[in-house]
CSV table of C-alpha atoms in Angstrom, one decimal:
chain,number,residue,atom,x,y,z
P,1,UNK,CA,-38.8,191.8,56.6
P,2,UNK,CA,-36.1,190.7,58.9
P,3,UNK,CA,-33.7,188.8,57.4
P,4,UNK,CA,-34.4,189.3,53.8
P,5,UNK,CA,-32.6,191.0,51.5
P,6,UNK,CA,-35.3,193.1,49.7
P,7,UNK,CA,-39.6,192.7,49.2
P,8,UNK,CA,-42.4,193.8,47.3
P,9,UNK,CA,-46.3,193.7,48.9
P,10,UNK,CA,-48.9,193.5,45.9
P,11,UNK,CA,-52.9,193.0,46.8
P,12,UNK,CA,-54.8,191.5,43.7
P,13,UNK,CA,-58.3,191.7,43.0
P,14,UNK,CA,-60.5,189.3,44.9
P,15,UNK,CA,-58.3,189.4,47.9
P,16,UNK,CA,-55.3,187.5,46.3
P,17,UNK,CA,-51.7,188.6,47.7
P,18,UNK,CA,-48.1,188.1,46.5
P,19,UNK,CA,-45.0,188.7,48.3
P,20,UNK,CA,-42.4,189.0,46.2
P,21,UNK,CA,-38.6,188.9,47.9
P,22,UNK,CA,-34.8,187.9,48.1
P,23,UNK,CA,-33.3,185.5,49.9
P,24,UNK,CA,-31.4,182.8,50.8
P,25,UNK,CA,-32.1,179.2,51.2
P,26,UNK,CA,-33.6,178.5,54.9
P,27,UNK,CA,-36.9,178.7,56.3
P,28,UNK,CA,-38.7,181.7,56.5
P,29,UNK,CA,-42.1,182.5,58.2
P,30,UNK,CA,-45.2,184.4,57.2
P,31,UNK,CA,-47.2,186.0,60.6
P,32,UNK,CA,-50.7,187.6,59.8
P,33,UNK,CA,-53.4,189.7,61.7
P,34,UNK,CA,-57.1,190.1,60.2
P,35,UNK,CA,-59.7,193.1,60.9
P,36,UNK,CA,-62.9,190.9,60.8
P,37,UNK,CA,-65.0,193.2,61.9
P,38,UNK,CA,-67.6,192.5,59.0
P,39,UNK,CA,-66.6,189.0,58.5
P,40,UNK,CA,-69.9,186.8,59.1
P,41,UNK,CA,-69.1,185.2,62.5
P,42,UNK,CA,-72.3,183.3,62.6
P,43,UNK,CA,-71.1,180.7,59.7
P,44,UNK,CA,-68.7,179.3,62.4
P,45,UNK,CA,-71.2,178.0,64.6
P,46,UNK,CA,-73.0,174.5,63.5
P,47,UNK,CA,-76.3,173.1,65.4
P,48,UNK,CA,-75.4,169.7,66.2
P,49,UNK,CA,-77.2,166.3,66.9
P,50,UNK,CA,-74.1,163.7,66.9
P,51,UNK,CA,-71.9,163.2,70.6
P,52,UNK,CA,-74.6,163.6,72.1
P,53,UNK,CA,-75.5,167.0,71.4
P,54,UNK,CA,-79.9,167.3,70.4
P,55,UNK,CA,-80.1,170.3,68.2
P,56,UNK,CA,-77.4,172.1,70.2
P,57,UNK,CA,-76.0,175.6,69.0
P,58,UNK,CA,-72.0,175.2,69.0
P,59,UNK,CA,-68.8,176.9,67.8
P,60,UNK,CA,-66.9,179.1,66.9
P,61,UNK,CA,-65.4,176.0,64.6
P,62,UNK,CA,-62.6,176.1,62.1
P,63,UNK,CA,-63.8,173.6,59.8
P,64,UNK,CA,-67.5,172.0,58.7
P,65,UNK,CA,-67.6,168.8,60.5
P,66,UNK,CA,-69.6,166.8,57.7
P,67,UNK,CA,-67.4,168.1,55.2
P,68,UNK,CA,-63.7,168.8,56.8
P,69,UNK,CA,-63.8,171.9,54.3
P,70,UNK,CA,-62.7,175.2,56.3
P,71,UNK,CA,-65.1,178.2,57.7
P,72,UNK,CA,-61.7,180.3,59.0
P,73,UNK,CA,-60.6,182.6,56.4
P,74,UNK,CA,-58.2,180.0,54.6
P,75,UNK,CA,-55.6,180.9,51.0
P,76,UNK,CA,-54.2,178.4,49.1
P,77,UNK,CA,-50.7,179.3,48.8
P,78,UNK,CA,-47.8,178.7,46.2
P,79,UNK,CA,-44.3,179.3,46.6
P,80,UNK,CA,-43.0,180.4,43.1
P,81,UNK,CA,-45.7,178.6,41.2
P,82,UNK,CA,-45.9,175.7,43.2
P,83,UNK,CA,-48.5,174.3,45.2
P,84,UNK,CA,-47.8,174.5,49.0
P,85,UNK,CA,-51.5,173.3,50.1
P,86,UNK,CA,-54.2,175.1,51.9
P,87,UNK,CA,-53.4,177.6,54.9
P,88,UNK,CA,-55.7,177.9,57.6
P,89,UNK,CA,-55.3,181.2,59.7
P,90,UNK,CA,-54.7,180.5,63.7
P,91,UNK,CA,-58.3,179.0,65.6
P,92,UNK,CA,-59.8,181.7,66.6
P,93,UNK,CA,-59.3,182.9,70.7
P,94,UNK,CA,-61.6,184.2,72.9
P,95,UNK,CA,-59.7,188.0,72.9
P,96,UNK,CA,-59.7,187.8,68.9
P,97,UNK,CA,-63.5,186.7,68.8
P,98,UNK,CA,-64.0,189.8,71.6
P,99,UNK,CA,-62.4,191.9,69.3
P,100,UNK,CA,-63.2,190.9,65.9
P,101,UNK,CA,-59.9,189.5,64.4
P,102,UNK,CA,-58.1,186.4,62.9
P,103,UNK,CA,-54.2,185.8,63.3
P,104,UNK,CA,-52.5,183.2,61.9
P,105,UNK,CA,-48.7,182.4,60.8
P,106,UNK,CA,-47.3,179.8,58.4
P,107,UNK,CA,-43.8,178.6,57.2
P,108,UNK,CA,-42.0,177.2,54.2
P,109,UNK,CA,-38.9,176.0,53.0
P,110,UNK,CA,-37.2,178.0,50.2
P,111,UNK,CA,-34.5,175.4,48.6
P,112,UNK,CA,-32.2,177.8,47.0
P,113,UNK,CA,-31.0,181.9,47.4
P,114,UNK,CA,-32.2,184.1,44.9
P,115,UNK,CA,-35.6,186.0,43.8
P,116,UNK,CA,-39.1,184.1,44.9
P,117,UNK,CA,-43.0,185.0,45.0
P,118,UNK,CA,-45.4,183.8,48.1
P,119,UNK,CA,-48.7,183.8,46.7
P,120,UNK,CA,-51.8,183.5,49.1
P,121,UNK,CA,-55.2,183.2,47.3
P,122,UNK,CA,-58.6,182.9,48.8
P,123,UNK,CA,-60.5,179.6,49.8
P,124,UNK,CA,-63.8,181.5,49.2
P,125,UNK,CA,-64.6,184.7,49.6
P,126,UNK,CA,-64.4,186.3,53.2
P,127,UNK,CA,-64.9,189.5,54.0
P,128,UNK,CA,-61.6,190.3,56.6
P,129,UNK,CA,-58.5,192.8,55.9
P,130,UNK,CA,-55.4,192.4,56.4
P,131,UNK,CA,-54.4,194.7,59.5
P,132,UNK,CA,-50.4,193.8,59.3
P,133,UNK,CA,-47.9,191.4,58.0
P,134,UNK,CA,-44.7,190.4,58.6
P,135,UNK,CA,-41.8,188.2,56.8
P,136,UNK,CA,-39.1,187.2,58.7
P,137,UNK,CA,-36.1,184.1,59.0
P,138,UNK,CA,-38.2,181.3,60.5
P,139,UNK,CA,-37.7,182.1,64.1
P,140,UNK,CA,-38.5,178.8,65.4
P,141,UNK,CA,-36.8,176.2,63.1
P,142,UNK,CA,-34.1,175.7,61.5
P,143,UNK,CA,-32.5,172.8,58.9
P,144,UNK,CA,-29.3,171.6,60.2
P,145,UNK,CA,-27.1,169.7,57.1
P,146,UNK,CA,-24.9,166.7,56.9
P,147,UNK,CA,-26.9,164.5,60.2
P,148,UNK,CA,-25.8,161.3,60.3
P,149,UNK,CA,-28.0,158.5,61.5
P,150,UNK,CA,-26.9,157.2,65.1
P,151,UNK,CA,-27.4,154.0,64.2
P,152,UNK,CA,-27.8,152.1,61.0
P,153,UNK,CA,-30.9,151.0,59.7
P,154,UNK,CA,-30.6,147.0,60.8
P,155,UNK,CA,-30.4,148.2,64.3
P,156,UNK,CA,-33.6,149.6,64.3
P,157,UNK,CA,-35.8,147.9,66.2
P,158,UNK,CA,-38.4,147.4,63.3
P,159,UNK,CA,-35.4,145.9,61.3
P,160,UNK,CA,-35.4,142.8,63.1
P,161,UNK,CA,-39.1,141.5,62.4
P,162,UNK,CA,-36.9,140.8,59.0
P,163,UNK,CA,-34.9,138.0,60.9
P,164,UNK,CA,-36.3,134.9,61.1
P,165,UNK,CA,-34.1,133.9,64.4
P,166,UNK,CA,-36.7,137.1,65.8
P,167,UNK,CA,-39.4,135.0,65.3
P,168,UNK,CA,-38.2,131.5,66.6
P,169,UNK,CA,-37.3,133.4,69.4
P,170,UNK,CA,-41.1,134.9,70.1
P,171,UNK,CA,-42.4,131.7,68.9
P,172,UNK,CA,-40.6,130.1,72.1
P,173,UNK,CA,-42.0,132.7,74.3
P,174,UNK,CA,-45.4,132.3,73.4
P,175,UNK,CA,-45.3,128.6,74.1
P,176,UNK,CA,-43.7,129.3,77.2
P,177,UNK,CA,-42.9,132.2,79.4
P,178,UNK,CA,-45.3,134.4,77.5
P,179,UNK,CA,-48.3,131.9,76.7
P,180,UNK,CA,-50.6,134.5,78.3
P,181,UNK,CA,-50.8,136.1,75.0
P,182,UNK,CA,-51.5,133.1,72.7
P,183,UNK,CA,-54.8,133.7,72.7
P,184,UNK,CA,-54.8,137.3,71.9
P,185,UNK,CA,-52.5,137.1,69.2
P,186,UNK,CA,-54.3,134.3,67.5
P,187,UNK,CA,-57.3,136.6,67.7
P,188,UNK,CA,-55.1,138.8,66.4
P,189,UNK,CA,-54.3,137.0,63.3
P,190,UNK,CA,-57.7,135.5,62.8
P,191,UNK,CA,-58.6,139.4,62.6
P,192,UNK,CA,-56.1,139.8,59.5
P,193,UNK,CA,-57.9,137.4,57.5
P,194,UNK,CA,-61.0,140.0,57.4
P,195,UNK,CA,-61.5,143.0,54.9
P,196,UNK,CA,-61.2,145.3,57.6
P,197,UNK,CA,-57.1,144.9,57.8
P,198,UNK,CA,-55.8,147.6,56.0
P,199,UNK,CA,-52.3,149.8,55.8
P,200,UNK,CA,-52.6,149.2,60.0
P,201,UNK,CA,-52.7,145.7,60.2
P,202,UNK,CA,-49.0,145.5,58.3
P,203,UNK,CA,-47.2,144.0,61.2
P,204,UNK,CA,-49.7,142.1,62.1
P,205,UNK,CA,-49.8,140.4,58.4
P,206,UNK,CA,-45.9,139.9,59.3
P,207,UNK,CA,-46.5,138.3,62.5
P,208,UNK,CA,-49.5,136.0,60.6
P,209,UNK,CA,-46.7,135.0,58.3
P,210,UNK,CA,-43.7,134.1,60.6
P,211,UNK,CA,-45.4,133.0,63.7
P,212,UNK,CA,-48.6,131.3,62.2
P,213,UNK,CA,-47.8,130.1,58.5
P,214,UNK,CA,-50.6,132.1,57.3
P,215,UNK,CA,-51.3,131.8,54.0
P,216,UNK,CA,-51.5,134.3,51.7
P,217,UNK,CA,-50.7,137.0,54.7
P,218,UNK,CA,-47.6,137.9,53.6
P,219,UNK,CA,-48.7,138.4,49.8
P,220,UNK,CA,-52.0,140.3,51.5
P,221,UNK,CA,-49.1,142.7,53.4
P,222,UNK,CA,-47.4,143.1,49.7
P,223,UNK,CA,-50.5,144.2,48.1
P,224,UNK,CA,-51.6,146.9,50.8
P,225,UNK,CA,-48.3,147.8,50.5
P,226,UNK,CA,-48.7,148.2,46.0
P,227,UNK,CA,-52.6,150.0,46.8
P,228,UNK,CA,-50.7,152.6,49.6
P,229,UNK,CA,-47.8,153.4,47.5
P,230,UNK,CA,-50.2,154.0,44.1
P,231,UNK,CA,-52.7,156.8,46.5
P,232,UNK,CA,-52.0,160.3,45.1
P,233,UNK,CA,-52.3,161.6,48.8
P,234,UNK,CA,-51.7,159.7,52.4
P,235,UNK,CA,-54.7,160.9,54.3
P,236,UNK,CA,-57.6,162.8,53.7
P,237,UNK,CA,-57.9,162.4,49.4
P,238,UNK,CA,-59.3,165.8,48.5
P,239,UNK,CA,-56.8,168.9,49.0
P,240,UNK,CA,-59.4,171.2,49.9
P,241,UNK,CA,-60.3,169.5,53.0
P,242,UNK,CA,-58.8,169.3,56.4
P,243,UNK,CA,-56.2,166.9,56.9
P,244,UNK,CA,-55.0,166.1,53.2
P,245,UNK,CA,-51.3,164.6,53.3
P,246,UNK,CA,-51.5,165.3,56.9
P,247,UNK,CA,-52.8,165.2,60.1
P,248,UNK,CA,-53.5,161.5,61.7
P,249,UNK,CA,-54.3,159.6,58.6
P,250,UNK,CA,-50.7,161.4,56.7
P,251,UNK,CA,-48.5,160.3,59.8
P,252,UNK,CA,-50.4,156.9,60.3
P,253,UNK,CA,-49.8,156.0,56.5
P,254,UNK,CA,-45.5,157.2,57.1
P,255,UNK,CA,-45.6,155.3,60.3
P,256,UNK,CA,-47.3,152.0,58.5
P,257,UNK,CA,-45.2,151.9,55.3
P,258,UNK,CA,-42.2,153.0,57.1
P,259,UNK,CA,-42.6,149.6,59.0
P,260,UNK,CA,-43.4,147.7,56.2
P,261,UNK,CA,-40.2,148.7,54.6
P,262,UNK,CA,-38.1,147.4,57.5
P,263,UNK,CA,-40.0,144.6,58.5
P,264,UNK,CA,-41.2,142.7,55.2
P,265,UNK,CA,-37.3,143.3,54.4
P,266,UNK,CA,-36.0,141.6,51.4
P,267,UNK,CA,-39.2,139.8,50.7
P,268,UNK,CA,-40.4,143.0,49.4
P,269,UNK,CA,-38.3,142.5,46.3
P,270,UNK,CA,-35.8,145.3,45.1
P,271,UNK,CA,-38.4,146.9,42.6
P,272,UNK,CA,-41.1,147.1,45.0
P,273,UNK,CA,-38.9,148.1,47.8
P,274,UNK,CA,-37.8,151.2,45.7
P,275,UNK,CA,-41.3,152.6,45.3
P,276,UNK,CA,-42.0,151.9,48.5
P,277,UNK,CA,-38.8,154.3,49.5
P,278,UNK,CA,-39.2,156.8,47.0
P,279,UNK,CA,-43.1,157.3,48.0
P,280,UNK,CA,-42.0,157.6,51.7
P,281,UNK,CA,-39.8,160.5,50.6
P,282,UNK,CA,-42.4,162.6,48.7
P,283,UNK,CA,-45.3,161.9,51.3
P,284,UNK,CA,-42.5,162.7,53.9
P,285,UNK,CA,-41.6,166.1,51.9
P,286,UNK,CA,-45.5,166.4,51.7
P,287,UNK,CA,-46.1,165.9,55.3
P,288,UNK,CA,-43.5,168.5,56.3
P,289,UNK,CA,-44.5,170.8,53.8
P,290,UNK,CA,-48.1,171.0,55.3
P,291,UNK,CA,-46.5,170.7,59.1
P,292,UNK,CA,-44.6,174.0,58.6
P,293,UNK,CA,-48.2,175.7,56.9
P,294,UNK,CA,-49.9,174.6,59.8
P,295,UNK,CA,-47.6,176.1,62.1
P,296,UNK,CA,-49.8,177.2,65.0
P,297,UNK,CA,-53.3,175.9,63.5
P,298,UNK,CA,-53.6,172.7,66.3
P,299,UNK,CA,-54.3,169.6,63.6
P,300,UNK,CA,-50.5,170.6,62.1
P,301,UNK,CA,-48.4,170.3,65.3
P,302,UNK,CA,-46.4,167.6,65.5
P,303,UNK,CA,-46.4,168.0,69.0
P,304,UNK,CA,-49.4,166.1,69.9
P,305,UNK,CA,-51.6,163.3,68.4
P,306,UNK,CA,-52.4,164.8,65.5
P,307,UNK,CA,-49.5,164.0,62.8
């Protein structure tokens, strides 16, 4: 366990594991390897008849494509009693399926020094054994205190949707050096008006309001806003499923009410405006929180289009 002071290995009945250890605050990473030589390898493959497939044999897959629910060997893990989410081990590799085996790694944050318990417990049963484990400093990441922002929030460029001299300004444009687009942006707002505008159609409800006088957009922008903020999860709903406050849907609810907050501005009123903030904080502590589980599973990385 490099980096740690001390650590205790317990295996529980039913395949449950707990890691018990001392440390300090950081991040710290768990890395994995499986014997699956008698796990059922034919429960990853689905016959499909959707993208064009007709009764086609695929796989290996990592998760059930009608339901999102994993097939990997998966374990809910907790982090001195609390929830983390649902770990998926690493999608399985063409030398791993050769040779019968899983590998996987996942991270978390551990807030303060002292004693802590990393509990991993079975998504349903799967018959694999763990070959190895290791604990170790996160060897990838690290938290770096007391950044400051490089610019204050006004400058940002979603801040200025707020001021109403941004809007004169386009409105000029559009009647003049940019009238190309007057068409497609009236489309654009016409498009609002329909049930279909959601959580992604905030800046458009903005543009509605300041460029077009659209009633009621601006009080449609503040309600999507009230129904996102009140969701117990940004993304998928259910926490046993792939992508729950994660993934595309997690990031595209941050990116949405993250504009909202900057461009509806003052008009948000203070009240609302401080839920708004205080929800972006927890899904943003939930986001991460599932970004450094998903470490090297694909749908986690933050390093392409998925989250």
């Amino acid at each position: 366990m490099d980096g740690l002071t001390t650590g205790t290995w317990e295996d529980q009945a039913g395949g449950k594991k707990r890691i018990r250890f001392t440390c300090g605050a950081g991040l710290y990473q768990l890395s994995v390897f499986l014997d699956a030589a008698e796990f059922d390898w034919e429960s990853l493959y689905q016959v499909l008849n959707v993208y064009g497939n007709e009764n086609e044999r695929t796989g290996p897959w990592d998760f059930d494509l009608k339901t999102a629910r994993p097939l990997i060997p998966s374990y809910w893990v907790h982090l001195d009693g609390r929830k983390l989410g649902l770990w998926y081990v690493k999608r399985v590799s063409l030398d791993d399926m050769r040779d019968r085996r899983f590998r996987g790694r996942l991270a978390f944050l551990v807030k303060e020094a002292g004693e802590h318990e990393l509990a991993l417990d079975p998504f349903q049963p799967a018959r694999v054994s763990w070959l190895a484990a290791r604990l170790e400093s996160d060897p990838e990441d690290r938290l770096t205190a007391g950044l400051k922002a490089a610019s204050p929030p006004s400058a940002l460029p979603a801040a200025t949707w707020a001021d109403p001299g941004f809007w004169a300004a386009l409105r000029r444009k559009l009647e003049t050096t940019h009238g190309v687009y007057r068409e497609p942006v009236k489309r654009m707002m016409e498009w609002t008006k329909t049930e279909a505008a959601g959580p992604d159609a905030i800046p458009f409800l903005v543009a509605a309001h300041h460029l077009d006088g659209q009633a009621g957009a601006l009080e449609k922008a503040l309600r999507i806003v009230d129904e996102t903020v009140a969701l117990p999860a940004w993304g998928r709903p259910r926490e046993d499923v792939y992508g729950h406050n994660g993934d595309i849907g997690g990031a595209a609810m941050l990116r949405n009410m993250a504009w909202a907050y900057h461009m509806v501005g003052t008009q948000l009123g203070e009240p609302r405006r401080g839920r708004l903030l205080d929800k972006l904080v927890c899904q943003g502590d939930a986001f991460l929180t599932q970004a450094l589980l998903m470490r090297d599973y694909w749908g986690g990385s933050l390093l392409q289009d998925h989250g």
